[in-house]
Structure formats: C-alpha cells, structure tokens
PDB file of C-alpha atoms in Angstrom:
ATOM      1  CA  ALA A 157      -2.676  -1.168   1.739  1.00  0.00           C
ATOM      2  CA  ILE A 158      -3.619   2.165   0.340  1.00  0.00           C
ATOM      3  CA  ALA A 159      -2.188   4.046  -2.759  1.00  0.00           C
ATOM      4  CA  ASP A 160      -2.959   7.313  -4.328  1.00  0.00           C
ATOM      5  CA  ALA A 161      -2.574   8.817  -7.585  1.00  0.00           C
ATOM      6  CA  ASP A 162      -1.251  12.366  -7.887  1.00  0.00           C
ATOM      7  CA  ALA A 163      -3.424  14.911  -9.065  1.00  0.00           C
ATOM      8  CA  ASP A 164      -0.714  16.125 -11.620  1.00  0.00           C
ATOM      9  CA  ALA A 165      -0.909  12.505 -13.184  1.00  0.00           C
ATOM     10  CA  ALA A 166      -4.764  12.402 -12.988  1.00  0.00           C
ATOM     11  CA  PRO A 167      -6.426   9.474 -14.725  1.00  0.00           C
ATOM     12  CA  GLN A 168      -7.924  10.050 -18.040  1.00  0.00           C
ATOM     13  CA  SER A 169     -11.559   9.369 -18.906  1.00  0.00           C
ATOM     14  CA  ALA A 170     -12.402   7.529 -22.011  1.00  0.00           C
ATOM     15  CA  ASP A 171     -12.582  10.719 -24.181  1.00  0.00           C
ATOM     16  CA  GLY A 172      -9.147  11.879 -22.805  1.00  0.00           C
ATOM     17  CA  ALA A 173     -10.315  14.403 -20.390  1.00  0.00           C
ATOM     18  CA  SER A 174      -8.726  14.618 -16.987  1.00  0.00           C
ATOM     19  CA  VAL A 175     -10.799  13.231 -14.172  1.00  0.00           C
ATOM     20  CA  GLY A 176      -9.588  16.228 -12.229  1.00  0.00           C
ATOM     21  CA  ASP A 177      -9.117  15.100  -8.616  1.00  0.00           C
ATOM     22  CA  GLU A 178      -7.018  12.791  -6.489  1.00  0.00           C
ATOM     23  CA  MET A 179      -7.780   8.925  -6.683  1.00  0.00           C
ATOM     24  CA  LEU A 180      -7.194   6.695  -3.774  1.00  0.00           C
ATOM     25  CA  ALA A 181      -7.179   2.807  -3.802  1.00  0.00           C
ATOM     26  CA  SER A 182      -7.544   0.468  -1.004  1.00  0.00           C
ATOM     27  CA  CYS A 183      -7.421  -3.250  -0.741  1.00  0.00           C
ATOM     28  CA  SER A 184      -8.059  -5.838   1.943  1.00  0.00           C
ATOM     29  CA  ASP A 185      -8.089  -9.436   2.757  1.00  0.00           C
ATOM     30  CA  ASP A 186     -11.687  -9.919   1.493  1.00  0.00           C
ATOM     31  CA  PHE A 187     -10.180 -10.356  -1.967  1.00  0.00           C
ATOM     32  CA  THR A 188     -11.307  -6.934  -3.248  1.00  0.00           C
ATOM     33  CA  ALA A 189     -10.013  -3.404  -3.767  1.00  0.00           C
ATOM     34  CA  PHE A 190     -11.882  -0.215  -4.011  1.00  0.00           C
ATOM     35  CA  LEU A 191     -11.200   3.032  -5.840  1.00  0.00           C
ATOM     36  CA  TRP A 192     -12.110   6.312  -4.300  1.00  0.00           C
ATOM     37  CA  ARG A 193     -12.239  10.092  -5.106  1.00  0.00           C
ATOM     38  CA  PRO A 194     -12.329  11.323  -1.578  1.00  0.00           C
ATOM     39  CA  ALA A 195     -12.631  15.078  -2.484  1.00  0.00           C
ATOM     40  CA  SER A 196     -15.882  14.470  -4.306  1.00  0.00           C
ATOM     41  CA  SER A 197     -17.621  11.507  -2.597  1.00  0.00           C
ATOM     42  CA  LYS A 198     -17.540   9.258   0.372  1.00  0.00           C
ATOM     43  CA  LYS A 199     -18.688   6.439  -1.697  1.00  0.00           C
ATOM     44  CA  PRO A 200     -16.251   4.346  -3.773  1.00  0.00           C
ATOM     45  CA  VAL A 201     -16.015   4.870  -7.433  1.00  0.00           C
ATOM     46  CA  ALA A 202     -15.704   1.090  -8.025  1.00  0.00           C
ATOM     47  CA  ARG A 203     -15.239  -2.192  -6.206  1.00  0.00           C
ATOM     48  CA  LEU A 204     -12.429  -4.310  -7.883  1.00  0.00           C
ATOM     49  CA  GLN A 205     -13.374  -7.954  -7.810  1.00  0.00           C
ATOM     50  CA  GLY A 206     -11.430 -10.858  -9.375  1.00  0.00           C
ATOM     51  CA  HIS A 207      -8.730 -12.092  -7.098  1.00  0.00           C
ATOM     52  CA  GLN A 208      -9.216 -15.522  -5.541  1.00  0.00           C
ATOM     53  CA  ARG A 209      -7.286 -14.714  -2.295  1.00  0.00           C
ATOM     54  CA  PRO A 210      -6.574 -11.571  -0.256  1.00  0.00           C
ATOM     55  CA  ILE A 211      -4.913  -8.510  -2.042  1.00  0.00           C
ATOM     56  CA  ASN A 212      -1.678  -7.747  -0.363  1.00  0.00           C
ATOM     57  CA  ALA A 213      -0.393  -4.584  -2.289  1.00  0.00           C
ATOM     58  CA  LEU A 214      -1.517  -2.216  -4.948  1.00  0.00           C
ATOM     59  CA  ALA A 215       0.080   0.692  -6.838  1.00  0.00           C
ATOM     60  CA  PHE A 216      -1.025   3.233  -9.446  1.00  0.00           C
ATOM     61  CA  ALA A 217       0.970   3.736 -12.515  1.00  0.00           C
ATOM     62  CA  PRO A 218       2.877   7.036 -12.609  1.00  0.00           C
ATOM     63  CA  ASP A 219       0.751   8.280 -15.578  1.00  0.00           C
ATOM     64  CA  GLY A 220      -2.412   7.566 -13.485  1.00  0.00           C
ATOM     65  CA  ARG A 221      -4.063   5.403 -15.981  1.00  0.00           C
ATOM     66  CA  LEU A 222      -3.867   1.952 -14.441  1.00  0.00           C
ATOM     67  CA  LEU A 223      -3.748   0.331 -11.045  1.00  0.00           C
ATOM     68  CA  ALA A 224      -1.806  -2.877 -10.271  1.00  0.00           C
ATOM     69  CA  THR A 225      -2.920  -5.283  -7.506  1.00  0.00           C
ATOM     70  CA  ALA A 226      -0.933  -8.049  -5.993  1.00  0.00           C
ATOM     71  CA  SER A 227      -2.532 -11.068  -4.413  1.00  0.00           C
ATOM     72  CA  PHE A 228      -1.888 -14.187  -2.361  1.00  0.00           C
ATOM     73  CA  ASP A 229      -3.583 -16.034  -5.329  1.00  0.00           C
ATOM     74  CA  GLY A 230      -0.311 -15.621  -7.169  1.00  0.00           C
ATOM     75  CA  SER A 231      -1.377 -13.039  -9.772  1.00  0.00           C
ATOM     76  CA  VAL A 232      -1.073  -9.441 -10.597  1.00  0.00           C
ATOM     77  CA  ARG A 233      -4.154  -7.712 -11.881  1.00  0.00           C
ATOM     78  CA  LEU A 234      -4.443  -4.547 -13.831  1.00  0.00           C
ATOM     79  CA  TRP A 235      -7.276  -2.282 -13.774  1.00  0.00           C
ATOM     80  CA  ARG A 236      -8.279   1.070 -15.304  1.00  0.00           C
ATOM     81  CA  SER A 237      -8.075   3.729 -12.567  1.00  0.00           C
ATOM     82  CA  ALA A 238     -10.717   5.923 -14.062  1.00  0.00           C
ATOM     83  CA  ASP A 239     -13.589   3.370 -13.648  1.00  0.00           C
ATOM     84  CA  GLY A 240     -12.181   0.206 -12.194  1.00  0.00           C
ATOM     85  CA  LYS A 241     -12.599  -1.826 -15.204  1.00  0.00           C
ATOM     86  CA  PHE A 242     -10.542  -4.999 -15.300  1.00  0.00           C
ATOM     87  CA  VAL A 243      -7.831  -4.857 -17.970  1.00  0.00           C
ATOM     88  CA  ALA A 244      -5.606  -8.046 -17.496  1.00  0.00           C
ATOM     89  CA  ALA A 245      -4.333 -10.888 -15.187  1.00  0.00           C
ATOM     90  CA  LEU A 246      -0.543 -11.314 -15.150  1.00  0.00           C
ATOM     91  CA  ARG A 247       0.161 -15.026 -14.256  1.00  0.00           C
ATOM     92  CA  GLY A 248       3.522 -16.698 -13.754  1.00  0.00           C
ATOM     93  CA  HIS A 249       4.310 -16.703 -10.093  1.00  0.00           C
ATOM     94  CA  VAL A 250       3.941 -19.881  -8.252  1.00  0.00           C
ATOM     95  CA  GLY A 251       3.314 -18.349  -4.710  1.00  0.00           C
ATOM     96  CA  PRO A 252       1.601 -15.249  -3.337  1.00  0.00           C
ATOM     97  CA  VAL A 253       2.633 -11.922  -4.635  1.00  0.00           C
ATOM     98  CA  TYR A 254       3.607  -9.623  -2.095  1.00  0.00           C
ATOM     99  CA  GLN A 255       4.664  -6.320  -3.811  1.00  0.00           C
ATOM    100  CA  VAL A 256       4.219  -4.460  -7.153  1.00  0.00           C
ATOM    101  CA  GLY A 257       5.934  -1.461  -8.647  1.00  0.00           C
ATOM    102  CA  TRP A 258       5.691   0.577 -11.828  1.00  0.00           C
ATOM    103  CA  SER A 259       8.604   1.894 -14.019  1.00  0.00           C
ATOM    104  CA  GLY A 260       8.648   5.538 -14.287  1.00  0.00           C
ATOM    105  CA  ASP A 261       7.248   5.486 -17.854  1.00  0.00           C
ATOM    106  CA  SER A 262       4.252   3.186 -16.737  1.00  0.00           C
ATOM    107  CA  ARG A 263       5.253   0.625 -19.443  1.00  0.00           C
ATOM    108  CA  LEU A 264       6.534  -2.069 -17.011  1.00  0.00           C
ATOM    109  CA  VAL A 265       5.317  -3.626 -13.740  1.00  0.00           C
ATOM    110  CA  VAL A 266       7.494  -5.662 -11.311  1.00  0.00           C
ATOM    111  CA  SER A 267       6.258  -8.064  -8.861  1.00  0.00           C
ATOM    112  CA  GLY A 268       7.858  -9.939  -5.943  1.00  0.00           C
ATOM    113  CA  SER A 269       6.686 -13.053  -4.441  1.00  0.00           C
ATOM    114  CA  ARG A 270       6.871 -15.753  -1.991  1.00  0.00           C
ATOM    115  CA  ASP A 271       8.377 -18.068  -4.702  1.00  0.00           C
ATOM    116  CA  SER A 272      11.633 -16.101  -4.466  1.00  0.00           C
ATOM    117  CA  THR A 273      11.402 -14.362  -7.793  1.00  0.00           C
ATOM    118  CA  MET A 274      10.647 -11.012  -9.175  1.00  0.00           C
ATOM    119  CA  LYS A 275       9.021 -10.742 -12.665  1.00  0.00           C
ATOM    120  CA  VAL A 276       8.937  -7.697 -14.897  1.00  0.00           C
ATOM    121  CA  TRP A 277       5.787  -7.510 -16.986  1.00  0.00           C
ATOM    122  CA  ASP A 278       5.379  -5.641 -20.208  1.00  0.00           C
ATOM    123  CA  VAL A 279       2.052  -3.814 -19.787  1.00  0.00           C
ATOM    124  CA  ALA A 280       1.247  -3.285 -23.507  1.00  0.00           C
ATOM    125  CA  SER A 281       1.635  -6.869 -24.339  1.00  0.00           C
ATOM    126  CA  ARG A 282       0.572  -8.131 -20.991  1.00  0.00           C
ATOM    127  CA  LYS A 283       3.354 -10.794 -21.132  1.00  0.00           C
ATOM    128  CA  LEU A 284       6.383 -11.586 -18.904  1.00  0.00           C
ATOM    129  CA  LYS A 285       9.292  -9.583 -20.130  1.00  0.00           C
ATOM    130  CA  VAL A 286      11.966 -10.898 -17.627  1.00  0.00           C
ATOM    131  CA  ASP A 287      12.011 -13.562 -14.890  1.00  0.00           C
ATOM    132  CA  LEU A 288      14.403 -12.617 -12.107  1.00  0.00           C
ATOM    133  CA  PRO A 289      15.284 -15.550  -9.872  1.00  0.00           C
ATOM    134  CA  GLY A 290      18.154 -15.150  -7.373  1.00  0.00           C
ATOM    135  CA  HIS A 291      16.803 -14.585  -3.930  1.00  0.00           C
ATOM    136  CA  ALA A 292      17.164 -17.606  -1.617  1.00  0.00           C
ATOM    137  CA  ASP A 293      13.751 -16.953  -0.030  1.00  0.00           C
ATOM    138  CA  GLU A 294      10.529 -14.774  -0.287  1.00  0.00           C
ATOM    139  CA  VAL A 295      10.831 -11.372  -1.963  1.00  0.00           C
ATOM    140  CA  PHE A 296       9.130  -8.696   0.186  1.00  0.00           C
ATOM    141  CA  ALA A 297      10.056  -5.369  -1.527  1.00  0.00           C
ATOM    142  CA  VAL A 298      10.435  -4.223  -5.176  1.00  0.00           C
ATOM    143  CA  ASP A 299      11.044  -0.849  -6.666  1.00  0.00           C
ATOM    144  CA  TRP A 300      12.604   0.828  -9.723  1.00  0.00           C
ATOM    145  CA  SER A 301      15.455   3.149 -10.082  1.00  0.00           C
ATOM    146  CA  PRO A 302      14.508   6.625 -11.191  1.00  0.00           C
ATOM    147  CA  ASP A 303      15.723   6.007 -14.686  1.00  0.00           C
ATOM    148  CA  GLY A 304      13.808   2.851 -15.159  1.00  0.00           C
ATOM    149  CA  GLN A 305      16.902   0.828 -16.106  1.00  0.00           C
ATOM    150  CA  ARG A 306      17.242  -1.197 -12.816  1.00  0.00           C
ATOM    151  CA  VAL A 307      14.994  -2.913 -10.240  1.00  0.00           C
ATOM    152  CA  ALA A 308      15.736  -3.252  -6.549  1.00  0.00           C
ATOM    153  CA  SER A 309      14.472  -6.066  -4.400  1.00  0.00           C
ATOM    154  CA  GLY A 310      14.658  -7.078  -0.787  1.00  0.00           C
ATOM    155  CA  GLY A 311      13.819 -10.425   0.690  1.00  0.00           C
ATOM    156  CA  LYS A 312      13.576 -12.718   3.639  1.00  0.00           C
ATOM    157  CA  ASP A 313      17.126 -13.918   2.904  1.00  0.00           C
ATOM    158  CA  LYS A 314      18.220 -10.466   4.155  1.00  0.00           C
ATOM    159  CA  MET A 315      19.653  -9.545   0.709  1.00  0.00           C
ATOM    160  CA  LEU A 316      19.126  -6.418  -1.258  1.00  0.00           C
ATOM    161  CA  LYS A 317      19.603  -7.033  -4.925  1.00  0.00           C
ATOM    162  CA  PHE A 318      19.819  -4.717  -8.010  1.00  0.00           C
ATOM    163  CA  TRP A 319      18.797  -5.981 -11.386  1.00  0.00           C
ATOM    164  CA  ARG A 320      18.935  -4.675 -14.984  1.00  0.00           C
ATOM    165  CA  ALA A 321      15.567  -4.561 -16.414  1.00  0.00           C
TER     166      ALA A 321
END
C-alpha cells in the first residue's frame, strides 16, 4: 500500500515550520513501513518498525502530522509523519486490521478488521471512542463522510453500512 500527504497539508517539524515537500509512505509484508520525500531524496526518511505481522494499509492524517498503519497483528499504530517517530499503538481488534481512515479534522481514526467490527479511535486520548459491530463477516473498507459525522464500511458480507460516529 502507498499513501501520500498533500503538499498543502505538509507535515510540520518540531518547531512548527513546514517540511515543504510531499511525503510518501509505503508498507509491506516485512512488518515495516517507510516514509519518503521523493522530490528531495531517493533514500527513505524513516523506517517504521514495531508491528509484529505484515502491514496491510496506511493513511496520512488530513493535516499531514500523523500516519496510521493497520496490521495483521490486530493493531493500528500512529507515527509522526515528519520523522517517523512512534506515537501510539491502538489495540482492541481481535483479528487482523485491514483498513484505516482519518476524519477530516484529523481527530479520529477508524479501523476495519477481520473480527467483523469497526473501531473509532480518539487520537488525542489514544483511546477507543466507539466500537461498531454489525457486519456478519470481515470489514474490508472504511471511510468518513466529508462532514465527519458518519463512517461508511463495506465487508465480506456484501453489505455497505453507514454509522454515526
């Protein structure tokens, strides 16, 4: 999987200055992800290590400050996108996590899993905000409505569901 952060929402350095060019993230089945600045270097900015199983998906927060990774180890991990520093592990799924998505204001992350649930995480507190069971099988796709009030999910049960977050 590959994700990129918009240059308009460039990550901020520790002193608040804009990093200035587009970020790219990649992940693989070797349990790692990489952060890149392709316009300025062919070498990765950081190698993100910590997952215990392959990483299935990743997504930058709309504000560009954080990156979320979803893994077959059942966790979602948050990383600082400016330098790849580990921020938090969000645990609660009892199966592999297939997908992650950010709310438009970058305050919430939603994850979908083989355990047939979606979970909404509060980024500031790093705690589970809402557990959304309801699919009869694995949840393969998740995304937020533009207003950030609802989450959509699609699963192996061939159902498309909409939830109030």
